[in-house]
């Protein structure tokens, strides 16, 4: 069994806004509420937002996901690598890097250091164990891509 990430003394994280995590292939998952909130923020009807950003939707739950593939990055990322919906970005993005798979396996945290300079950054904020556990609960996702 692979060891879990040691969070007993907390972990440091400081985002440099490099945008690397937003170009990792995977999916950005959005709840139905997040779809509406982001569409509102962009001044778009939800249907227009979904059409424009290639959102796959579960017809039962209305939860949706934006595929990030072929190294092209999240379609909500601007050319200068900023999140165009930063104030209302999905919880998947706002809870990075404290995702279940990152905490559940130390090797995954180490792997993601190859592209995320914020992980264990010496000048990053120290998140306590309880803060981390709270963020893991909020995020609750299973795929990659920040
Ligand atoms: S890769 Fe890490 S440091 Fe860069 S924007 Fe994403 S979270 Fe921030
Ligand atoms: S929604 Fe924003 S923070 Fe999340 S992956 Fe897309 S560009 Fe990055």
PDB file of C-alpha atoms and ligand atoms in Angstrom:
ATOM      1  CA  UNK A   1       0.000   0.000   0.000  1.00  0.00           C
ATOM      2  CA  UNK A   2       1.356   3.421  -0.938  1.00  0.00           C
ATOM      3  CA  UNK A   3       1.991   5.788   1.968  1.00  0.00           C
ATOM      4  CA  UNK A   4      -0.320   8.714   2.538  1.00  0.00           C
ATOM      5  CA  UNK A   5       0.997  12.259   2.510  1.00  0.00           C
ATOM      6  CA  UNK A   6       2.179  13.272   5.970  1.00  0.00           C
ATOM      7  CA  UNK A   7       0.081  16.276   6.979  1.00  0.00           C
ATOM      8  CA  UNK A   8       0.490  15.990  10.746  1.00  0.00           C
ATOM      9  CA  UNK A   9       2.666  19.123  10.820  1.00  0.00           C
ATOM     10  CA  UNK A  10       0.677  20.764   8.016  1.00  0.00           C
ATOM     11  CA  UNK A  11       1.966  21.454   4.493  1.00  0.00           C
ATOM     12  CA  UNK A  12       3.169  24.615   2.852  1.00  0.00           C
ATOM     13  CA  UNK A  13       1.618  25.862  -0.361  1.00  0.00           C
ATOM     14  CA  UNK A  14       2.083  29.152  -2.186  1.00  0.00           C
ATOM     15  CA  UNK A  15       0.666  29.673  -5.657  1.00  0.00           C
ATOM     16  CA  UNK A  16       2.990  31.555  -8.023  1.00  0.00           C
ATOM     17  CA  UNK A  17       0.173  31.970 -10.588  1.00  0.00           C
ATOM     18  CA  UNK A  18       2.268  30.206 -13.221  1.00  0.00           C
ATOM     19  CA  UNK A  19      -0.824  28.529 -14.682  1.00  0.00           C
ATOM     20  CA  UNK A  20       0.862  25.154 -15.127  1.00  0.00           C
ATOM     21  CA  UNK A  21      -1.896  23.254 -13.333  1.00  0.00           C
ATOM     22  CA  UNK A  22      -4.481  24.661 -15.744  1.00  0.00           C
ATOM     23  CA  UNK A  23      -2.789  23.066 -18.753  1.00  0.00           C
ATOM     24  CA  UNK A  24      -2.543  19.561 -17.296  1.00  0.00           C
ATOM     25  CA  UNK A  25      -4.845  17.238 -19.237  1.00  0.00           C
ATOM     26  CA  UNK A  26      -7.904  16.036 -17.320  1.00  0.00           C
ATOM     27  CA  UNK A  27     -11.311  17.426 -16.451  1.00  0.00           C
ATOM     28  CA  UNK A  28     -12.557  20.468 -14.601  1.00  0.00           C
ATOM     29  CA  UNK A  29     -15.676  19.337 -12.772  1.00  0.00           C
ATOM     30  CA  UNK A  30     -18.483  21.776 -12.029  1.00  0.00           C
ATOM     31  CA  UNK A  31     -21.646  21.350 -10.024  1.00  0.00           C
ATOM     32  CA  UNK A  32     -24.874  22.651 -11.520  1.00  0.00           C
ATOM     33  CA  UNK A  33     -24.558  25.643  -9.166  1.00  0.00           C
ATOM     34  CA  UNK A  34     -21.023  26.353 -10.364  1.00  0.00           C
ATOM     35  CA  UNK A  35     -22.123  26.214 -13.999  1.00  0.00           C
ATOM     36  CA  UNK A  36     -24.773  28.866 -13.306  1.00  0.00           C
ATOM     37  CA  UNK A  37     -22.420  31.003 -11.222  1.00  0.00           C
ATOM     38  CA  UNK A  38     -19.617  30.987 -13.783  1.00  0.00           C
ATOM     39  CA  UNK A  39     -22.021  31.599 -16.669  1.00  0.00           C
ATOM     40  CA  UNK A  40     -23.472  34.564 -14.728  1.00  0.00           C
ATOM     41  CA  UNK A  41     -19.980  35.913 -14.076  1.00  0.00           C
ATOM     42  CA  UNK A  42     -19.211  35.782 -17.800  1.00  0.00           C
ATOM     43  CA  UNK A  43     -22.595  37.309 -18.658  1.00  0.00           C
ATOM     44  CA  UNK A  44     -23.649  34.224 -20.579  1.00  0.00           C
ATOM     45  CA  UNK A  45     -26.735  32.026 -20.485  1.00  0.00           C
ATOM     46  CA  UNK A  46     -25.765  28.600 -19.076  1.00  0.00           C
ATOM     47  CA  UNK A  47     -26.569  26.975 -22.428  1.00  0.00           C
ATOM     48  CA  UNK A  48     -24.247  29.394 -24.244  1.00  0.00           C
ATOM     49  CA  UNK A  49     -21.524  28.837 -21.656  1.00  0.00           C
ATOM     50  CA  UNK A  50     -21.787  25.081 -22.062  1.00  0.00           C
ATOM     51  CA  UNK A  51     -21.684  25.304 -25.839  1.00  0.00           C
ATOM     52  CA  UNK A  52     -18.731  27.665 -25.836  1.00  0.00           C
ATOM     53  CA  UNK A  53     -16.618  25.788 -23.327  1.00  0.00           C
ATOM     54  CA  UNK A  54     -17.431  22.249 -24.443  1.00  0.00           C
ATOM     55  CA  UNK A  55     -19.045  21.250 -21.181  1.00  0.00           C
ATOM     56  CA  UNK A  56     -20.109  17.623 -20.868  1.00  0.00           C
ATOM     57  CA  UNK A  57     -23.192  17.359 -18.679  1.00  0.00           C
ATOM     58  CA  UNK A  58     -24.758  14.555 -16.661  1.00  0.00           C
ATOM     59  CA  UNK A  59     -28.477  14.734 -17.569  1.00  0.00           C
ATOM     60  CA  UNK A  60     -29.501  13.446 -14.131  1.00  0.00           C
ATOM     61  CA  UNK A  61     -27.443  15.633 -11.795  1.00  0.00           C
ATOM     62  CA  UNK A  62     -26.691  18.497 -14.226  1.00  0.00           C
ATOM     63  CA  UNK A  63     -23.117  18.308 -12.934  1.00  0.00           C
ATOM     64  CA  UNK A  64     -20.743  19.111 -15.755  1.00  0.00           C
ATOM     65  CA  UNK A  65     -17.129  18.898 -16.737  1.00  0.00           C
ATOM     66  CA  UNK A  66     -14.818  20.763 -19.051  1.00  0.00           C
ATOM     67  CA  UNK A  67     -12.333  18.503 -20.811  1.00  0.00           C
ATOM     68  CA  UNK A  68      -8.746  19.723 -20.774  1.00  0.00           C
ATOM     69  CA  UNK A  69      -6.874  17.772 -23.401  1.00  0.00           C
ATOM     70  CA  UNK A  70      -4.082  17.663 -25.936  1.00  0.00           C
ATOM     71  CA  UNK A  71      -2.014  20.039 -23.828  1.00  0.00           C
ATOM     72  CA  UNK A  72      -4.239  22.949 -24.888  1.00  0.00           C
ATOM     73  CA  UNK A  73      -5.149  23.911 -21.357  1.00  0.00           C
ATOM     74  CA  UNK A  74      -8.431  24.817 -19.747  1.00  0.00           C
ATOM     75  CA  UNK A  75     -10.526  26.926 -22.128  1.00  0.00           C
ATOM     76  CA  UNK A  76     -11.140  29.349 -19.240  1.00  0.00           C
ATOM     77  CA  UNK A  77      -7.433  30.166 -19.078  1.00  0.00           C
ATOM     78  CA  UNK A  78      -6.438  33.461 -20.709  1.00  0.00           C
ATOM     79  CA  UNK A  79      -3.506  33.678 -23.164  1.00  0.00           C
ATOM     80  CA  UNK A  80      -1.380  35.125 -20.345  1.00  0.00           C
ATOM     81  CA  UNK A  81      -2.239  32.120 -18.196  1.00  0.00           C
ATOM     82  CA  UNK A  82      -4.689  33.724 -15.803  1.00  0.00           C
ATOM     83  CA  UNK A  83      -8.012  32.168 -14.822  1.00  0.00           C
ATOM     84  CA  UNK A  84     -10.725  34.223 -16.513  1.00  0.00           C
ATOM     85  CA  UNK A  85     -13.224  33.217 -13.820  1.00  0.00           C
ATOM     86  CA  UNK A  86     -10.899  33.428 -10.819  1.00  0.00           C
ATOM     87  CA  UNK A  87     -13.414  34.957  -8.342  1.00  0.00           C
ATOM     88  CA  UNK A  88     -15.913  32.190  -9.052  1.00  0.00           C
ATOM     89  CA  UNK A  89     -13.682  29.341 -10.122  1.00  0.00           C
ATOM     90  CA  UNK A  90     -14.894  25.805  -9.327  1.00  0.00           C
ATOM     91  CA  UNK A  91     -14.138  24.303  -5.926  1.00  0.00           C
ATOM     92  CA  UNK A  92     -11.936  21.758  -7.679  1.00  0.00           C
ATOM     93  CA  UNK A  93      -9.624  24.620  -8.595  1.00  0.00           C
ATOM     94  CA  UNK A  94      -9.920  26.604  -5.371  1.00  0.00           C
ATOM     95  CA  UNK A  95      -9.106  23.565  -3.214  1.00  0.00           C
ATOM     96  CA  UNK A  96      -5.991  22.556  -5.158  1.00  0.00           C
ATOM     97  CA  UNK A  97      -3.622  21.016  -4.082  1.00  0.00           C
ATOM     98  CA  UNK A  98      -5.561  19.560  -1.178  1.00  0.00           C
ATOM     99  CA  UNK A  99      -7.409  16.919  -3.169  1.00  0.00           C
ATOM    100  CA  UNK A 100      -8.192  13.412  -1.855  1.00  0.00           C
ATOM    101  CA  UNK A 101      -5.751  11.759  -4.270  1.00  0.00           C
ATOM    102  CA  UNK A 102      -2.996  14.205  -3.324  1.00  0.00           C
ATOM    103  CA  UNK A 103      -3.414  13.546   0.392  1.00  0.00           C
ATOM    104  CA  UNK A 104      -4.103   9.859  -0.069  1.00  0.00           C
ATOM    105  CA  UNK A 105      -0.823   9.146  -1.779  1.00  0.00           C
ATOM    106  CA  UNK A 106       2.451  10.905  -1.033  1.00  0.00           C
ATOM    107  CA  UNK A 107       3.806   9.840  -4.433  1.00  0.00           C
ATOM    108  CA  UNK A 108       1.089  11.834  -6.206  1.00  0.00           C
ATOM    109  CA  UNK A 109       2.050  14.988  -4.283  1.00  0.00           C
ATOM    110  CA  UNK A 110       5.689  14.407  -5.268  1.00  0.00           C
ATOM    111  CA  UNK A 111       4.742  13.786  -8.908  1.00  0.00           C
ATOM    112  CA  UNK A 112       2.801  17.039  -9.109  1.00  0.00           C
ATOM    113  CA  UNK A 113       5.824  18.953  -7.860  1.00  0.00           C
ATOM    114  CA  UNK A 114       7.220  18.475 -11.359  1.00  0.00           C
ATOM    115  CA  UNK A 115       4.864  21.178 -12.633  1.00  0.00           C
ATOM    116  CA  UNK A 116       3.542  22.983  -9.532  1.00  0.00           C
ATOM    117  CA  UNK A 117       6.197  25.133  -7.836  1.00  0.00           C
ATOM    118  CA  UNK A 118       3.740  26.003  -5.068  1.00  0.00           C
ATOM    119  CA  UNK A 119       3.843  22.588  -3.392  1.00  0.00           C
ATOM    120  CA  UNK A 120       5.985  22.705  -0.238  1.00  0.00           C
ATOM    121  CA  UNK A 121       7.175  26.181  -1.269  1.00  0.00           C
ATOM    122  CA  UNK A 122       9.377  27.506   1.535  1.00  0.00           C
ATOM    123  CA  UNK A 123       7.660  30.894   1.448  1.00  0.00           C
ATOM    124  CA  UNK A 124       4.218  29.377   1.002  1.00  0.00           C
ATOM    125  CA  UNK A 125       1.510  29.549   3.634  1.00  0.00           C
ATOM    126  CA  UNK A 126       1.500  26.757   6.187  1.00  0.00           C
ATOM    127  CA  UNK A 127      -1.857  24.977   6.063  1.00  0.00           C
ATOM    128  CA  UNK A 128      -2.647  23.104   9.252  1.00  0.00           C
ATOM    129  CA  UNK A 129      -3.829  19.507   9.238  1.00  0.00           C
ATOM    130  CA  UNK A 130      -7.383  20.560  10.076  1.00  0.00           C
ATOM    131  CA  UNK A 131      -7.406  23.179   7.308  1.00  0.00           C
ATOM    132  CA  UNK A 132      -6.174  20.581   4.837  1.00  0.00           C
ATOM    133  CA  UNK A 133      -8.815  18.089   5.933  1.00  0.00           C
ATOM    134  CA  UNK A 134     -11.480  20.751   5.495  1.00  0.00           C
ATOM    135  CA  UNK A 135     -10.306  21.557   1.969  1.00  0.00           C
ATOM    136  CA  UNK A 136     -10.181  17.875   1.033  1.00  0.00           C
ATOM    137  CA  UNK A 137     -13.809  17.547   2.104  1.00  0.00           C
ATOM    138  CA  UNK A 138     -14.811  20.609   0.084  1.00  0.00           C
ATOM    139  CA  UNK A 139     -13.041  19.504  -3.085  1.00  0.00           C
ATOM    140  CA  UNK A 140     -13.919  15.829  -3.172  1.00  0.00           C
ATOM    141  CA  UNK A 141     -12.866  15.159  -6.748  1.00  0.00           C
ATOM    142  CA  UNK A 142     -11.224  12.239  -8.492  1.00  0.00           C
ATOM    143  CA  UNK A 143      -9.594  13.497 -11.686  1.00  0.00           C
ATOM    144  CA  UNK A 144      -6.612  15.612 -12.515  1.00  0.00           C
ATOM    145  CA  UNK A 145      -6.361  19.220 -13.644  1.00  0.00           C
ATOM    146  CA  UNK A 146      -6.471  22.362 -11.596  1.00  0.00           C
TER     147      UNK A 146
HETATM  148  S1  LIG B   1       0.858  25.037 -10.955  1.00  0.00           S
HETATM  149 FE1  LIG B   1       0.867  25.478  -8.756  1.00  0.00          FE
HETATM  150  S2  LIG B   1       1.922  27.439  -8.562  1.00  0.00           S
HETATM  151 FE2  LIG B   1       1.323  27.223 -10.721  1.00  0.00          FE
HETATM  152  S3  LIG B   1      -0.704  28.222 -10.851  1.00  0.00           S
HETATM  153 FE3  LIG B   1      -1.063  26.062 -10.434  1.00  0.00          FE
HETATM  154  S4  LIG B   1      -1.238  25.959  -8.206  1.00  0.00           S
HETATM  155 FE4  LIG B   1      -0.266  27.894  -8.670  1.00  0.00          FE
HETATM  156  S1  LIG B   2     -11.325  27.124 -14.207  1.00  0.00           S
HETATM  157 FE1  LIG B   2      -9.625  28.567 -13.973  1.00  0.00          FE
HETATM  158  S2  LIG B   2      -8.367  27.740 -12.294  1.00  0.00           S
HETATM  159 FE2  LIG B   2      -9.713  26.094 -13.027  1.00  0.00          FE
HETATM  160  S3  LIG B   2      -8.504  24.978 -14.556  1.00  0.00           S
HETATM  161 FE3  LIG B   2      -9.711  26.510 -15.648  1.00  0.00          FE
HETATM  162  S4  LIG B   2      -8.397  28.308 -15.815  1.00  0.00           S
HETATM  163 FE4  LIG B   2      -7.523  26.969 -14.239  1.00  0.00          FE
END
